[in-house]
mmCIF file of C-alpha atoms in Angstrom:
data_model
loop_
_atom_site.group_PDB
_atom_site.id
_atom_site.type_symbol
_atom_site.label_atom_id
_atom_site.label_comp_id
_atom_site.label_asym_id
_atom_site.label_seq_id
_atom_site.Cartn_x
_atom_site.Cartn_y
_atom_site.Cartn_z
ATOM 1 C CA MET A 1 17.594 -11.913 -15.957
ATOM 2 C CA ASP A 2 16.831 -12.919 -12.378
ATOM 3 C CA ARG A 3 16.902 -16.573 -13.369
ATOM 4 C CA ALA A 4 20.250 -16.105 -15.105
ATOM 5 C CA TRP A 5 21.623 -14.428 -11.984
ATOM 6 C CA GLU A 6 20.471 -17.326 -9.806
ATOM 7 C CA GLN A 7 22.071 -19.860 -12.110
ATOM 8 C CA MET A 8 25.384 -18.004 -12.287
ATOM 9 C CA ALA A 9 25.438 -17.500 -8.540
ATOM 10 C CA ASN A 10 24.615 -21.184 -7.941
ATOM 11 C CA ARG A 11 21.640 -19.982 -5.876
ATOM 12 C CA ARG A 12 23.905 -18.535 -3.189
ATOM 13 C CA THR A 13 22.662 -15.675 -1.064
ATOM 14 C CA ASP A 14 23.819 -12.103 -1.633
ATOM 15 C CA ASP A 15 25.857 -12.263 1.584
ATOM 16 C CA GLU A 16 27.915 -15.120 0.142
ATOM 17 C CA ILE A 17 28.771 -13.301 -3.103
ATOM 18 C CA SER A 18 31.870 -11.101 -3.112
ATOM 19 C CA ALA A 19 31.946 -7.684 -4.740
ATOM 20 C CA GLN A 20 34.208 -9.057 -7.476
ATOM 21 C CA GLU A 21 31.827 -11.937 -8.195
ATOM 22 C CA GLU A 22 28.894 -9.557 -8.204
ATOM 23 C CA GLU A 23 30.581 -7.391 -10.830
ATOM 24 C CA ILE A 24 31.302 -10.453 -12.977
ATOM 25 C CA TYR A 25 27.669 -11.555 -12.748
ATOM 26 C CA SER A 26 26.502 -8.017 -13.514
ATOM 27 C CA GLN A 27 28.678 -7.848 -16.613
ATOM 28 C CA GLN A 28 27.359 -11.186 -17.832
ATOM 29 C CA CYS A 29 23.779 -10.084 -17.196
ATOM 30 C CA ARG A 30 24.357 -6.882 -19.158
ATOM 31 C CA LYS A 31 25.791 -8.954 -21.998
ATOM 32 C CA ILE A 32 22.727 -11.203 -21.975
ATOM 33 C CA ALA A 33 20.506 -8.113 -21.919
ATOM 34 C CA ARG A 34 22.210 -6.668 -25.013
ATOM 35 C CA THR A 35 21.734 -9.900 -26.945
ATOM 36 C CA MET A 36 18.020 -9.730 -26.110
ATOM 37 C CA GLY A 37 17.691 -6.093 -27.128
ATOM 38 C CA LEU A 38 17.242 -4.933 -23.538
ATOM 39 C CA ASP A 39 18.945 -2.100 -21.687
ATOM 40 C CA SER A 40 21.571 -2.599 -18.974
ATOM 41 C CA ASN A 41 18.847 -3.059 -16.351
ATOM 42 C CA GLY A 42 17.167 -5.810 -18.339
ATOM 43 C CA GLU A 43 14.282 -3.552 -19.354
ATOM 44 C CA ASP A 44 12.821 -3.203 -22.822
ATOM 45 C CA PRO A 45 13.827 0.298 -24.028
ATOM 46 C CA LEU A 46 10.646 0.471 -26.097
ATOM 47 C CA VAL A 47 8.461 0.116 -23.003
ATOM 48 C CA GLN A 48 7.385 3.479 -21.611
ATOM 49 C CA THR A 49 6.340 3.911 -17.986
ATOM 50 C CA ILE A 50 3.469 6.347 -17.513
ATOM 51 C CA ARG A 51 3.510 8.433 -14.328
ATOM 52 C CA LEU A 52 1.868 11.835 -14.706
ATOM 53 C CA PRO A 53 0.412 14.313 -12.205
ATOM 54 C CA SER A 54 -3.334 14.180 -11.880
ATOM 55 C CA GLN A 55 -5.132 16.991 -13.653
ATOM 56 C CA LYS A 56 -7.602 17.247 -10.764
ATOM 57 C CA TYR A 57 -5.194 16.718 -7.856
ATOM 58 C CA PRO A 58 -1.653 17.410 -9.125
ATOM 59 C CA ASP A 59 -0.059 17.250 -5.656
ATOM 60 C CA HIS A 60 -1.680 13.957 -4.668
ATOM 61 C CA ARG A 61 0.514 10.931 -3.984
ATOM 62 C CA PHE A 62 -1.485 8.965 -6.526
ATOM 63 C CA LYS A 63 -0.475 9.681 -10.115
ATOM 64 C CA ILE A 64 -1.848 8.835 -13.516
ATOM 65 C CA GLY A 65 -0.144 5.474 -13.867
ATOM 66 C CA TYR A 66 0.857 5.037 -10.210
ATOM 67 C CA PHE A 67 -1.302 4.034 -7.253
ATOM 68 C CA TYR A 68 0.309 4.793 -3.902
ATOM 69 C CA SER A 69 0.659 2.275 -1.062
ATOM 70 C CA SER A 70 -2.301 0.092 -1.888
ATOM 71 C CA ASN A 71 -2.035 -2.974 0.331
ATOM 72 C CA ASN A 72 -1.093 -1.972 3.884
ATOM 73 C CA ASP A 73 -3.597 -1.369 6.685
ATOM 74 C CA SER A 74 -4.058 2.285 5.760
ATOM 75 C CA GLY A 75 -3.782 1.676 2.011
ATOM 76 C CA ILE A 76 -6.604 2.224 -0.415
ATOM 77 C CA ASN A 77 -7.316 -1.487 -0.882
ATOM 78 C CA ARG A 78 -8.024 -2.040 2.813
ATOM 79 C CA ILE A 79 -10.032 1.166 3.178
ATOM 80 C CA LEU A 80 -12.181 0.533 0.101
ATOM 81 C CA SER A 81 -12.703 -3.152 0.794
ATOM 82 C CA ASP A 82 -13.877 -2.493 4.351
ATOM 83 C CA ALA A 83 -16.131 0.370 3.268
ATOM 84 C CA ILE A 84 -17.741 -0.770 0.003
ATOM 85 C CA GLY A 85 -16.427 -4.244 -0.821
ATOM 86 C CA ILE A 86 -14.632 -2.994 -3.952
ATOM 87 C CA ASP A 87 -10.896 -2.378 -4.192
ATOM 88 C CA LEU A 88 -8.235 -2.088 -6.889
ATOM 89 C CA HIS A 89 -8.226 -5.866 -7.312
ATOM 90 C CA SER A 90 -11.943 -5.729 -8.048
ATOM 91 C CA ILE A 91 -11.440 -2.943 -10.573
ATOM 92 C CA PHE A 92 -8.548 -4.444 -12.531
ATOM 93 C CA ASN A 93 -8.792 -8.193 -11.787
ATOM 94 C CA PRO A 94 -5.023 -8.811 -11.918
ATOM 95 C CA LEU A 95 -3.705 -12.187 -12.989
ATOM 96 C CA ALA A 96 -2.142 -13.848 -9.961
ATOM 97 C CA GLU A 97 0.728 -15.390 -11.918
ATOM 98 C CA GLU A 98 1.759 -12.229 -13.785
ATOM 99 C CA GLU A 99 3.060 -8.866 -12.590
ATOM 100 C CA ASP A 100 2.365 -7.198 -15.949
ATOM 101 C CA PHE A 101 -1.062 -7.741 -17.444
ATOM 102 C CA ARG A 102 -3.527 -5.999 -19.716
ATOM 103 C CA PRO A 103 -6.764 -5.198 -17.896
ATOM 104 C CA ASP A 104 -10.123 -4.890 -19.541
ATOM 105 C CA TRP A 105 -9.887 -1.110 -19.404
ATOM 106 C CA THR A 106 -13.527 -0.505 -20.341
ATOM 107 C CA LEU A 107 -14.787 -2.876 -17.664
ATOM 108 C CA ALA A 108 -12.334 -1.349 -15.187
ATOM 109 C CA ARG A 109 -13.787 2.084 -15.926
ATOM 110 C CA ASN A 110 -17.328 0.912 -15.200
ATOM 111 C CA ILE A 111 -16.316 -0.720 -11.911
ATOM 112 C CA CYS A 112 -14.250 2.311 -10.912
ATOM 113 C CA LEU A 113 -17.200 4.637 -11.539
ATOM 114 C CA LYS A 114 -19.343 2.451 -9.281
ATOM 115 C CA ALA A 115 -16.623 2.438 -6.616
ATOM 116 C CA ILE A 116 -16.440 6.249 -6.694
ATOM 117 C CA ALA A 117 -20.212 6.554 -6.363
ATOM 118 C CA ASP A 118 -20.415 3.982 -3.557
ATOM 119 C CA PHE A 119 -17.472 5.436 -1.639
ATOM 120 C CA THR A 120 -18.844 8.969 -1.969
ATOM 121 C CA THR A 121 -22.094 7.768 -0.403
ATOM 122 C CA HIS A 122 -20.159 5.928 2.297
ATOM 123 C CA ILE A 123 -18.234 9.072 3.239
ATOM 124 C CA GLU A 124 -21.445 11.083 3.419
ATOM 125 C CA GLN A 125 -23.205 8.520 5.604
ATOM 126 C CA HIS A 126 -20.381 6.895 7.596
ATOM 127 C CA PRO A 127 -17.269 9.105 7.769
ATOM 128 C CA TYR A 128 -15.693 6.857 10.387
ATOM 129 C CA GLY A 129 -12.677 4.687 10.932
ATOM 130 C CA VAL A 130 -12.274 1.714 13.255
ATOM 131 C CA VAL A 131 -9.085 0.599 15.005
ATOM 132 C CA PRO A 132 -9.043 -2.732 16.890
ATOM 133 C CA LEU A 133 -6.751 -2.596 19.923
ATOM 134 C CA THR A 134 -5.935 -6.145 21.012
ATOM 135 C CA PHE A 135 -4.416 -7.277 24.291
ATOM 136 C CA ASP A 136 -2.343 -10.403 24.856
ATOM 137 C CA PRO A 137 0.118 -10.430 27.816
ATOM 138 C CA ASP A 138 1.886 -13.476 26.380
ATOM 139 C CA ILE A 139 2.769 -11.583 23.206
ATOM 140 C CA SER A 140 3.110 -8.101 24.642
ATOM 141 C CA PRO A 141 4.538 -8.081 28.183
ATOM 142 C CA ILE A 142 4.952 -4.295 27.981
ATOM 143 C CA GLN A 143 1.187 -3.915 27.974
ATOM 144 C CA ALA A 144 0.905 -6.089 31.068
ATOM 145 C CA GLN A 145 3.162 -3.665 32.958
ATOM 146 C CA ILE A 146 0.620 -0.839 32.695
ATOM 147 C CA THR A 147 -1.590 -1.388 35.722
ATOM 148 C CA SER A 148 -2.865 2.102 36.544
ATOM 149 C CA LYS A 149 -3.898 5.421 35.044
ATOM 150 C CA ALA A 150 -0.700 6.981 36.370
ATOM 151 C CA LEU A 151 1.494 4.418 34.598
ATOM 152 C CA ALA A 152 -0.422 4.942 31.371
ATOM 153 C CA LEU A 153 0.155 8.681 31.623
ATOM 154 C CA GLN A 154 3.851 8.101 32.344
ATOM 155 C CA LYS A 155 4.087 5.919 29.235
ATOM 156 C CA LEU A 156 2.549 8.658 27.093
ATOM 157 C CA VAL A 157 4.951 11.278 28.447
ATOM 158 C CA ALA A 158 7.912 8.949 27.919
ATOM 159 C CA MET A 159 6.927 8.219 24.317
ATOM 160 C CA LYS A 160 6.555 11.929 23.588
ATOM 161 C CA GLU A 161 10.011 12.614 25.021
ATOM 162 C CA GLN A 162 11.573 9.754 23.046
ATOM 163 C CA ARG A 163 10.098 10.886 19.753
ATOM 164 C CA THR A 164 12.490 12.604 17.355
ATOM 165 C CA ASP A 165 11.685 14.953 14.514
ATOM 166 C CA THR A 166 12.352 12.167 12.014
ATOM 167 C CA GLN A 167 9.818 9.795 13.567
ATOM 168 C CA PRO A 168 6.115 9.813 12.730
ATOM 169 C CA ASN A 169 3.981 11.622 15.263
ATOM 170 C CA ASN A 170 1.163 9.084 15.017
ATOM 171 C CA PHE A 171 2.467 5.553 15.413
ATOM 172 C CA GLY A 172 1.784 2.193 16.995
ATOM 173 C CA GLY A 173 3.667 -0.789 18.354
ATOM 174 C CA TRP A 174 3.886 -3.175 21.283
ATOM 175 C CA ALA A 175 3.895 -0.224 23.681
ATOM 176 C CA GLY A 176 0.575 1.047 22.354
ATOM 177 C CA ASP A 177 -0.890 3.347 19.726
ATOM 178 C CA PHE A 178 -0.020 7.023 19.996
ATOM 179 C CA PHE A 179 -1.667 9.958 18.251
ATOM 180 C CA LEU A 180 0.601 12.845 19.155
ATOM 181 C CA THR A 181 0.036 15.150 16.206
ATOM 182 C CA GLU A 182 -3.574 14.510 15.319
ATOM 183 C CA PRO A 183 -5.531 13.038 18.244
ATOM 184 C CA LEU A 184 -8.449 10.800 17.353
ATOM 185 C CA GLU A 185 -11.945 12.157 17.726
ATOM 186 C CA VAL A 186 -13.299 9.025 19.393
ATOM 187 C CA LEU A 187 -17.005 8.293 19.022
ATOM 188 C CA ALA A 188 -17.182 4.857 20.638
ATOM 189 C CA ILE A 189 -15.068 2.254 22.442
ATOM 190 C CA ILE A 190 -16.629 -1.159 21.931
ATOM 191 C CA PRO A 191 -15.330 -4.361 23.595
ATOM 192 C CA GLY A 192 -15.012 -7.475 21.486
ATOM 193 C CA THR A 193 -12.515 -9.946 20.051
ATOM 194 C CA ALA A 194 -10.244 -9.869 17.015
ATOM 195 C CA GLY A 195 -7.863 -12.213 15.236
ATOM 196 C CA PHE A 196 -4.139 -11.517 15.466
ATOM 197 C CA LEU A 197 -1.318 -13.737 14.192
ATOM 198 C CA ASP A 198 -2.406 -17.289 15.084
ATOM 199 C CA ARG A 199 -4.843 -16.149 17.768
ATOM 200 C CA PRO A 200 -8.400 -15.953 16.373
ATOM 201 C CA ASP A 201 -10.160 -14.430 19.375
ATOM 202 C CA LEU A 202 -7.958 -12.031 21.314
ATOM 203 C CA PRO A 203 -9.832 -9.623 23.601
ATOM 204 C CA CYS A 204 -9.860 -6.151 22.131
ATOM 205 C CA PHE A 205 -11.523 -2.775 22.084
ATOM 206 C CA TYR A 206 -12.775 -1.417 18.777
ATOM 207 C CA ILE A 207 -12.073 2.313 18.677
ATOM 208 C CA VAL A 208 -14.544 4.068 16.381
ATOM 209 C CA PHE A 209 -13.383 7.537 15.384
ATOM 210 C CA GLN A 210 -14.196 10.381 13.046
ATOM 211 C CA HIS A 211 -12.023 9.774 9.970
ATOM 212 C CA LYS A 212 -10.667 13.074 8.670
ATOM 213 C CA HIS A 213 -8.777 11.760 5.646
ATOM 214 C CA LEU A 214 -11.267 9.724 3.641
ATOM 215 C CA ASP A 215 -11.147 12.364 0.907
ATOM 216 C CA PHE A 216 -7.546 11.291 0.271
ATOM 217 C CA TYR A 217 -8.789 7.848 -0.751
ATOM 218 C CA LEU A 218 -11.693 9.209 -2.776
ATOM 219 C CA GLN A 219 -9.313 11.485 -4.660
ATOM 220 C CA GLY A 220 -6.985 8.530 -5.171
ATOM 221 C CA LEU A 221 -9.869 6.568 -6.635
ATOM 222 C CA GLU A 222 -10.643 9.459 -8.968
ATOM 223 C CA ILE A 223 -7.008 9.404 -10.119
ATOM 224 C CA VAL A 224 -7.363 5.679 -10.793
ATOM 225 C CA LEU A 225 -10.273 6.643 -13.048
ATOM 226 C CA GLU A 226 -8.087 9.305 -14.680
ATOM 227 C CA THR A 227 -5.518 6.598 -15.399
ATOM 228 C CA ILE A 228 -8.106 4.345 -17.004
ATOM 229 C CA GLU A 229 -9.524 7.157 -19.120
ATOM 230 C CA TYR A 230 -6.010 8.224 -20.137
ATOM 231 C CA VAL A 231 -5.466 4.733 -21.535
ATOM 232 C CA LEU A 232 -8.849 4.568 -23.256
ATOM 233 C CA GLU A 233 -8.144 7.877 -25.001
ATOM 234 C CA GLN A 234 -5.019 6.468 -26.653
ATOM 235 C CA PRO A 235 -5.330 5.141 -30.228
ATOM 236 C CA ASP A 236 -3.331 2.054 -29.218
ATOM 237 C CA SER A 237 -4.991 1.457 -25.842
ATOM 238 C CA ASP A 238 -4.742 -2.302 -26.392
ATOM 239 C CA LYS A 239 -0.971 -1.995 -25.888
ATOM 240 C CA TYR A 240 -1.224 -0.548 -22.376
ATOM 241 C CA TYR A 241 -0.417 -2.879 -19.502
ATOM 242 C CA LEU A 242 -0.605 -2.497 -15.744
ATOM 243 C CA GLU A 243 2.349 -3.493 -13.596
ATOM 244 C CA TRP A 244 0.907 -5.094 -10.477
ATOM 245 C CA SER A 245 2.818 -5.582 -7.242
ATOM 246 C CA ASN A 246 1.188 -7.893 -4.697
#
């Protein structure tokens, strides 16, 4: 369907397509979809999406069939990879060229069980997080303007006053990292270097803190296991695919 749209639109951008043209293309796409036995969105009506509340953690953002926010800095992939060297990629081994693929569900279960055990041990022994705070005046002139304790305090007060109820209370940017709702329980501030953009060795401080939310990721991992076991319990488990978004 996407390829048909590109061909009909002569590979023009959305901004160059009028509303009337867009409706014409949409109608033609729906017509193509009907001839292929698909619904108006180009989806197979016989394909069922599974997204169920966890039996163990029904209010968790992870669901049976849906893994929340996996790839960003605070996502489960980054947290697990840094902690135990296993992440969702390791568990499911997605095919790079395909969004929908059929994992080896039995193998995935075994790897997931190991990940749960390893991460549980990690939380017991090292319940910490690490944030690298880099400094580069060429990239961040705002940082270079803070030259005293008083100016740093003024910046904090200003950021608190600028914050609205719709903005996150813990946030970061060029002006700094701010923890206004849940201050970090800092255990160590360690000087070093870190890579950022095309700079491999920017000066930085590594902030080591007591991580209070690692259980969220452990519970998420347990829901991943619930998903796998849900599939394995089905009589037609060989027909279950995973939709992977990189």
